[in-house]
Short mmCIF file of C-alpha atoms and ligand atoms in Angstrom, two decimals:
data_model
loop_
_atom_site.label_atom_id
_atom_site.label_comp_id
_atom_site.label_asym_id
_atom_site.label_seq_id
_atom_site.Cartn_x
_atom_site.Cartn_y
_atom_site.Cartn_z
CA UNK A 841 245.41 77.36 7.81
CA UNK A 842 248.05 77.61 10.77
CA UNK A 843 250.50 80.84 9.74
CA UNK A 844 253.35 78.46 10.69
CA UNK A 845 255.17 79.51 8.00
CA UNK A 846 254.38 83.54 7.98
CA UNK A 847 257.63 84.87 6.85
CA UNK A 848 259.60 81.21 5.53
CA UNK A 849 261.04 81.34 2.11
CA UNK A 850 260.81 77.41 0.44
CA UNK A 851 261.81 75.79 -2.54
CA UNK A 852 260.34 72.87 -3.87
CA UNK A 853 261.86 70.90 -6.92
CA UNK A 854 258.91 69.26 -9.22
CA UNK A 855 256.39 71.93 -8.22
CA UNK A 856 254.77 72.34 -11.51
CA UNK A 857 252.58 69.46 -10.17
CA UNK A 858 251.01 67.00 -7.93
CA UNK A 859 252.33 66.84 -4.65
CA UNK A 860 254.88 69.72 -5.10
CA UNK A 861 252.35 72.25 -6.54
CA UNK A 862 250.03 71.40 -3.63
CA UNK A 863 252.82 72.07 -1.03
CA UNK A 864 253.72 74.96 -2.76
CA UNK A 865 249.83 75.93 -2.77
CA UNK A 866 249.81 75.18 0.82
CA UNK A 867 253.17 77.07 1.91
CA UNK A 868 251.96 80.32 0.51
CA UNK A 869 248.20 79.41 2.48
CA UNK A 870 250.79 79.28 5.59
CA UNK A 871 252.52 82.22 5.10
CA UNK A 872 255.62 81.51 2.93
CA UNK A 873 257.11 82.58 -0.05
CA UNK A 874 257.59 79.60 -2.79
CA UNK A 875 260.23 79.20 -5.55
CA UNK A 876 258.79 76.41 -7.59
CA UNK A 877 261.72 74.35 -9.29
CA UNK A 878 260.95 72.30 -12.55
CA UNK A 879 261.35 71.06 -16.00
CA UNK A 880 258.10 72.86 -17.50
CA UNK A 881 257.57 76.31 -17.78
CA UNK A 882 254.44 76.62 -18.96
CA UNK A 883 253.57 74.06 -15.46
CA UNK A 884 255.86 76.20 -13.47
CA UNK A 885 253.74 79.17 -14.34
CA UNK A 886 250.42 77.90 -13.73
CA UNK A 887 250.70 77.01 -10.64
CA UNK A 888 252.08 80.94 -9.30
CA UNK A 889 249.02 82.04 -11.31
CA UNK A 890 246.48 79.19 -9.56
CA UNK A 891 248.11 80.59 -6.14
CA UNK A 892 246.20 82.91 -3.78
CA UNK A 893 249.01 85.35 -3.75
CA UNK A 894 251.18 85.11 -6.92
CA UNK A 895 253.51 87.80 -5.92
CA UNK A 896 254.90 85.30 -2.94
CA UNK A 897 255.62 82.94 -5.88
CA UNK A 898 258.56 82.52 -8.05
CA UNK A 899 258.72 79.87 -10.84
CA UNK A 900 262.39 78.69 -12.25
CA UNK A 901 263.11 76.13 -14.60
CA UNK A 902 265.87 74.01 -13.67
CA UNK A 903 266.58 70.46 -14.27
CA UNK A 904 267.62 68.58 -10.54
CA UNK A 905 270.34 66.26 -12.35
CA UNK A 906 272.06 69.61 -12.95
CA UNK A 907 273.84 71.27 -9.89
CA UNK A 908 274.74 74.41 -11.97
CA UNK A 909 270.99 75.07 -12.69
CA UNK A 910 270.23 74.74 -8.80
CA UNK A 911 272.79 76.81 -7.51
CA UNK A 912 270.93 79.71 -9.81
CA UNK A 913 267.17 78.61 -8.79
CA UNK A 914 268.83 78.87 -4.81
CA UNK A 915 270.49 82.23 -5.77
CA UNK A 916 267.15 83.38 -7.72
CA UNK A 917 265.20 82.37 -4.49
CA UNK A 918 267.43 84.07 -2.10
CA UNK A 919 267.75 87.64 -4.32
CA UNK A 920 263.59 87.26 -4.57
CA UNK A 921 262.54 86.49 -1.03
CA UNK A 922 265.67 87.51 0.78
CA UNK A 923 266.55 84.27 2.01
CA UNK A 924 265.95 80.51 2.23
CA UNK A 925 264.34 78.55 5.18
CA UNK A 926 263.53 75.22 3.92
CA UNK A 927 263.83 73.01 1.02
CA UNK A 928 261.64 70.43 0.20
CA UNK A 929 263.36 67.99 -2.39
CA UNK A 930 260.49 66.12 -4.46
CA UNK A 931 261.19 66.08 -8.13
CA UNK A 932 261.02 62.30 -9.12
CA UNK A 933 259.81 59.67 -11.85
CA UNK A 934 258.55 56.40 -11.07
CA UNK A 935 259.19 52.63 -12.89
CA UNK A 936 255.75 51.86 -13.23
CA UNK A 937 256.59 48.79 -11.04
CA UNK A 938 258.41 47.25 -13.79
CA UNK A 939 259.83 43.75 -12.03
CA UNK A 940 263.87 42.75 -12.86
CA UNK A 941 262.41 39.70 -14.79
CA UNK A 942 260.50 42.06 -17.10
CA UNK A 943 263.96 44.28 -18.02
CA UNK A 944 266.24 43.64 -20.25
CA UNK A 945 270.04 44.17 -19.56
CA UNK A 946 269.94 47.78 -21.49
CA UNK A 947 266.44 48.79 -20.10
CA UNK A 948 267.88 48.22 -16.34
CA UNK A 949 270.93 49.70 -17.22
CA UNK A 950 269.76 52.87 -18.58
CA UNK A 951 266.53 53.25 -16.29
CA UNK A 952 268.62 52.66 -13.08
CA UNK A 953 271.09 55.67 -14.50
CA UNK A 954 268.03 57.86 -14.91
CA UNK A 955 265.82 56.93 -11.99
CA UNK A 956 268.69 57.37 -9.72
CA UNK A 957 269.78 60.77 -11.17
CA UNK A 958 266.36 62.38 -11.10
CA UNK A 959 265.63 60.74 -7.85
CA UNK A 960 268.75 60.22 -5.92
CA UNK A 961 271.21 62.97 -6.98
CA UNK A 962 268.53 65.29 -7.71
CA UNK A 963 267.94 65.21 -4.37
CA UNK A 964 271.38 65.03 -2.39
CA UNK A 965 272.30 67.86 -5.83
CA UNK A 966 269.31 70.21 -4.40
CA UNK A 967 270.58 69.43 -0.48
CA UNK A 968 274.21 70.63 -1.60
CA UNK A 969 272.81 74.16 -3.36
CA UNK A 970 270.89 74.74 -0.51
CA UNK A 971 272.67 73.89 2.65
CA UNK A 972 274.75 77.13 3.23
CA UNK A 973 271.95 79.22 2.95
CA UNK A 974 269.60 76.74 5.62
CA UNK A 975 272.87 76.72 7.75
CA UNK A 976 272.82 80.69 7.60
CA UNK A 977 268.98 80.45 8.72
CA UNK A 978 268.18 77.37 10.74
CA UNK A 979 266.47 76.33 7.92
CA UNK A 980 265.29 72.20 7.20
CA UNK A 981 265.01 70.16 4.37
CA UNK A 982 262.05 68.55 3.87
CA UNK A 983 262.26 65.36 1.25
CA UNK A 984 259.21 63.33 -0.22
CA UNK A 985 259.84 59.99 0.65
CA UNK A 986 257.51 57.10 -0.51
CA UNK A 987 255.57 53.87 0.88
CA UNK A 988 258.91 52.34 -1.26
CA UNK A 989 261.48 53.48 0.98
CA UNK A 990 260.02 50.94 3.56
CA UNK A 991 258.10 48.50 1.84
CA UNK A 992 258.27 46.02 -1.56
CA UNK A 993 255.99 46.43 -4.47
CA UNK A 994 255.48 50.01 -4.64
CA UNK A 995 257.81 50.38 -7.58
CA UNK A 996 260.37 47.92 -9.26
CA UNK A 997 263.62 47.08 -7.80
CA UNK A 998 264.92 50.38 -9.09
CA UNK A 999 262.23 52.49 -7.47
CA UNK A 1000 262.03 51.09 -4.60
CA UNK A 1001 266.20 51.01 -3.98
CA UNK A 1002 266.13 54.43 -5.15
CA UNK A 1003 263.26 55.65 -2.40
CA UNK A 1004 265.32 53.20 0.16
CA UNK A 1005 268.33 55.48 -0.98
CA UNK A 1006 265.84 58.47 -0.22
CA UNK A 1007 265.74 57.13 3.30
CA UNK A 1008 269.18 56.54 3.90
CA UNK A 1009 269.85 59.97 2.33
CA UNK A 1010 267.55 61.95 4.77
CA UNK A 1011 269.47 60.57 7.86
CA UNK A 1012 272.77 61.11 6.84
CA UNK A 1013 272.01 64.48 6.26
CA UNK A 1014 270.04 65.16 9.41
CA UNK A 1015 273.61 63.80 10.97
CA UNK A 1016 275.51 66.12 8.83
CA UNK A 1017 273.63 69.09 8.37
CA UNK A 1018 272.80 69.31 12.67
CA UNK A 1019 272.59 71.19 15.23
CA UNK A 1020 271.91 73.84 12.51
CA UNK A 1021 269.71 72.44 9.63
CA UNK A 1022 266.82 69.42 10.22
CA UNK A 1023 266.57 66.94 7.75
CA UNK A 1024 263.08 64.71 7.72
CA UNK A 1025 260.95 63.05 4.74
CA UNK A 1026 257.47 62.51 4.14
CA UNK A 1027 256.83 58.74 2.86
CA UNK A 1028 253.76 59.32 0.88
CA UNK A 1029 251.46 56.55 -0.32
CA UNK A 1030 249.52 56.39 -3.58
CA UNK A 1031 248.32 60.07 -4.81
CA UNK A 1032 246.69 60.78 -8.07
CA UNK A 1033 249.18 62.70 -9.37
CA UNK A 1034 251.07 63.12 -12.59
CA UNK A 1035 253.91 61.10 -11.96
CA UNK A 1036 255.30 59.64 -15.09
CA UNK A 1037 258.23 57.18 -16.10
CA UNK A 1038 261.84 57.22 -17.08
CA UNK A 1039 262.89 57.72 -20.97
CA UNK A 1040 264.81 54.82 -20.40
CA UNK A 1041 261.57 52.83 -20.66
CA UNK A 1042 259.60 54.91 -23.30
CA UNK A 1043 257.69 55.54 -20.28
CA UNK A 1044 258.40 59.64 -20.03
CA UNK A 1045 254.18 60.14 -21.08
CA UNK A 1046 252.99 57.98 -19.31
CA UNK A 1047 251.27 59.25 -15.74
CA UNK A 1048 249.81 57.26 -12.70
CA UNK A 1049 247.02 59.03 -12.85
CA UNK A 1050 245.67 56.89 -15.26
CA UNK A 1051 246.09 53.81 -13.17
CA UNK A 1052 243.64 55.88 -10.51
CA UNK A 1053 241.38 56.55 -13.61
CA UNK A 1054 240.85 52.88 -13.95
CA UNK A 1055 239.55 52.22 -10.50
CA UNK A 1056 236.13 51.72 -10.82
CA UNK A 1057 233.46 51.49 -8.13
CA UNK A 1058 233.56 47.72 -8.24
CA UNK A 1059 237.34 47.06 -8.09
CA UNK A 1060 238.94 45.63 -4.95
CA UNK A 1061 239.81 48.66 -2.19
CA UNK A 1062 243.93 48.94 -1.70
CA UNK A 1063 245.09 46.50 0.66
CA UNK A 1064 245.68 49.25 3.06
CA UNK A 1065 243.98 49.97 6.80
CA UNK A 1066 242.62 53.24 5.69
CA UNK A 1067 241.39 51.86 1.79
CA UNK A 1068 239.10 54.94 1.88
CA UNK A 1069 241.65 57.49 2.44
CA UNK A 1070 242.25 60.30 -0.24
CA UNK A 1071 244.41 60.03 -2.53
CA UNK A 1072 244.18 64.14 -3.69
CA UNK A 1073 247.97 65.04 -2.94
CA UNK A 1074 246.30 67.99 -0.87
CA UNK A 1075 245.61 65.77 1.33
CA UNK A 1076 249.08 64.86 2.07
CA UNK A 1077 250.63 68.30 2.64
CA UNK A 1078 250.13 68.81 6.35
CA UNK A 1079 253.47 66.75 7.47
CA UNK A 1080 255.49 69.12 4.89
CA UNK A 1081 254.14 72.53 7.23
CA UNK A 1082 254.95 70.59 10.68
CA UNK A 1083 258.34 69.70 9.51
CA UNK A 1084 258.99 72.94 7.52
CA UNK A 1085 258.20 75.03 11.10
CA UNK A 1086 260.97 75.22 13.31
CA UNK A 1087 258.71 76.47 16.01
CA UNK A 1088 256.32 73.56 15.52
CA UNK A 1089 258.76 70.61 14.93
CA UNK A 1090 262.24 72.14 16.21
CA UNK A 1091 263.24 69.20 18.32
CA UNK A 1092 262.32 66.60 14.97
CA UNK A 1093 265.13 65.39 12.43
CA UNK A 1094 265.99 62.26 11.13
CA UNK A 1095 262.51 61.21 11.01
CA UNK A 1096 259.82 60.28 8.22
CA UNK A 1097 255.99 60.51 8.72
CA UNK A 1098 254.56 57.68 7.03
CA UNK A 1099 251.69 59.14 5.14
CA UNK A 1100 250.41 55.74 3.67
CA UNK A 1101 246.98 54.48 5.12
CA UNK A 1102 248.86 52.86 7.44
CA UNK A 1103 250.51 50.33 5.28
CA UNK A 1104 252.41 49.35 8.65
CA UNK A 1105 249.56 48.07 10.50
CA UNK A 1106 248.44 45.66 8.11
CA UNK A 1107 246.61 42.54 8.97
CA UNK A 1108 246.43 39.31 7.65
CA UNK A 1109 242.93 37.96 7.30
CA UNK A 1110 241.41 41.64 6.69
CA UNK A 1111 243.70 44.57 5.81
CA UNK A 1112 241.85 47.11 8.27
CA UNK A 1113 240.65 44.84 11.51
CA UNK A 1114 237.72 47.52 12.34
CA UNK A 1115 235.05 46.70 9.55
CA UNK A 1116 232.57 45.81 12.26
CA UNK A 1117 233.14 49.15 14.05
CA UNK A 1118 230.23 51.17 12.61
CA UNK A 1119 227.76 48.71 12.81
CA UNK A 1120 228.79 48.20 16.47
CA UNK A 1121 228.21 51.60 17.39
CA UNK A 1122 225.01 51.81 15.14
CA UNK A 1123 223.84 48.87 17.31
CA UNK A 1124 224.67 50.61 20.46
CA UNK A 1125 222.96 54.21 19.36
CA UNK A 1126 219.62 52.32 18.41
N1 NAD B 1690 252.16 59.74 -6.87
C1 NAD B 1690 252.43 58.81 -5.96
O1 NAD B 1690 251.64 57.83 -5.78
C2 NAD B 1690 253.66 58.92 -5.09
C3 NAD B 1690 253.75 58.11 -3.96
C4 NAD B 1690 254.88 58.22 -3.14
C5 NAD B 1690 255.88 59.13 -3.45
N2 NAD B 1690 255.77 59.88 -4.58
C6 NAD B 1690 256.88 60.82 -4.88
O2 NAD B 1690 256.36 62.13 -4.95
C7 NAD B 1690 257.29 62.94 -5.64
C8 NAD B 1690 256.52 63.86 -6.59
O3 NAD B 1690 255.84 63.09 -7.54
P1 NAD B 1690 254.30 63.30 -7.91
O4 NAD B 1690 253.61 62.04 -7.58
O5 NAD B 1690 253.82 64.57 -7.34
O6 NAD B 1690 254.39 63.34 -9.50
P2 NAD B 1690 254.42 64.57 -10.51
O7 NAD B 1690 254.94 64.02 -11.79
O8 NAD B 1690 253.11 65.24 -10.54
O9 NAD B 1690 255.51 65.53 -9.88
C9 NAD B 1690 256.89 65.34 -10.09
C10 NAD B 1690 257.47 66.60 -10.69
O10 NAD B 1690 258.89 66.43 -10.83
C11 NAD B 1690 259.24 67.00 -12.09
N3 NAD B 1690 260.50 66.41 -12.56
C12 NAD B 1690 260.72 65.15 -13.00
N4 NAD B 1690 261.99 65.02 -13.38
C13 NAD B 1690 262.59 66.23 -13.19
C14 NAD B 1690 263.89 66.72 -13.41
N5 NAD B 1690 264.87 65.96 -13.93
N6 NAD B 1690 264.16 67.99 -13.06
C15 NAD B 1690 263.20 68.80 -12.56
N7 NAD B 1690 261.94 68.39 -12.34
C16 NAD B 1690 261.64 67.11 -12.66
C17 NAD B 1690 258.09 66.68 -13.00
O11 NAD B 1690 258.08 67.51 -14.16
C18 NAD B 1690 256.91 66.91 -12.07
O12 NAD B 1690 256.48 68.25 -12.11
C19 NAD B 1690 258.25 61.99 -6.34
O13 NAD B 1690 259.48 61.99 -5.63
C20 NAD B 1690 257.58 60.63 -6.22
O14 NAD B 1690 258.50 59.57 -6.21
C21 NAD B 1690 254.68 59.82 -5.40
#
């Protein structure tokens, strides 16, 4: 651990699991104080129990479509830790990839309200309960982005316009909120988490996690550079301390770090062009 974030108070909406709860894990490893934001108590409350010091953790149930409920997790925050330095906007649902020739009219409809709520406004809705209180603090807002806000086929058309929106959402506030408040994302690729579906599809149980369950030894790596990268969201947390510490990334807004195997430097005859590599130096050793 660094201590670049002794003394920070976050909040993180969706931290009663996967990548949130891991940030929040690893915020209070760095020093902060965490208010963990979601839908399930009983979640909520695990994770301040899992953490290695409970009493810098404060769990309240809010729902992100609802501005109301974040103004009082802010205020909560703020009257248990004092103050609030960052927030890292997360809470999200995914379409399970579900293509527009596989929706009906009503399924699009509804599922593109929904997504877009939870995803979207839940997001800009969290930025506009926190800002006063980053402004007051030189705080940042930290948002988890997604392989979708730059690339196809990471969710349907309504996940991946909604991440896109993500993107475009980050930089307008990084224009809005400066010189006093930094704005950057994290695009995360594929973590086995429990991310689940809309309503809207009868989709709300199920959880990517068991598409990770299903990979077997045998089945094809992803078609990424880095195929045997984790995918444990804990490994995916760094970028969230950089961009939370104004000491360490003060000069950084606007930007995402691309977290995704490096889905950017794809090739075409062989995803990752350094196969040969260990051989070669094998070679040269013996
Ligand atoms: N898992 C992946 O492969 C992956 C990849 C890229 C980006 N992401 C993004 O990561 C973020 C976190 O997802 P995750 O993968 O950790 O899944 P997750 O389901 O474990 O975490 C999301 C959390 O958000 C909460 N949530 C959902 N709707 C909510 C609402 N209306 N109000 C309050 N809380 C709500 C859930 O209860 C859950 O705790 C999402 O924005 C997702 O789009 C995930």
């Amino acid at each position: 651990m660094t201590g670049w974030l002794q003394g920070y108070s976050a909040l993180i909406t969706g931290g009663g699991s996967g990548i949130g709860a891991a940030v929040a894990q690893r915020y209070v490893g760095e020093g902060a104080c965490v208010t963990v934001v979601g839908r399930d108590r009983a979640r909520l409350d695990a994770v301040v129990e899992s953490s290695a010091d409970p009493s810098r953790m404060h769990a309240v149930e809010a729902d992100v479509r609802s501005s109301e409920q974040l103004h009082a997790a802010v205020g909560e925050s703020v009257a248990r830790f004092g103050k609030l330095d960052t927030l890292v906007a997360n809470a999200g649902v995914w379409d399970f990839q579900r293509q527009l020739t596989r929706l009906s009219v009503d399924e699009l409809d509804r599922t593109f309200d929904e997504l877009f709520a939870v995803n979207v406004k839940g997001y800009l809705l969290a930025a506009e309960a926190a800002w006063r209180e980053l402004v007051r603090n030189r705080g940042s807002i930290v948002m988890t982005l997604s392989n979708a806000s730059f690339y196809v086929n990471g969710g349907g058309p309504v996940y991946t316009a909604a991440k896109h929106a993500c993107l475009g959402l980050m930089k307008e506030l990084a224009y809005e909120l400066a010189p006093r408040v930094r704005v950057n994302g994290v695009a995360c690729g594929g973590m086995n988490t429990d991310l689940r579906g809309p309503v809207a599809l009868a989709l709300e149980d199920r959880s990517i996690a068991a598409s990770f369950a299903k990979r077997t030894q045998s089945a094809p790596p992803p078609p990424i550079p880095l195929y045997d990268s984790s995918v444990d969201p804990v490994d995916f947390t760094a970028p969230y301390v950089l961009l939370a510490s104004r000491e360490q990334s003060g000069p950084i807004t606007g930007h995402a770090i691309q977290v995704d195997g490096g889905m950017g430097v794809r090739g075409f005859q062989h995803d990752a062009g350094g196969d040969h590599l260990m051989d070669l130096v094998s070679k040269e050793r013996t």
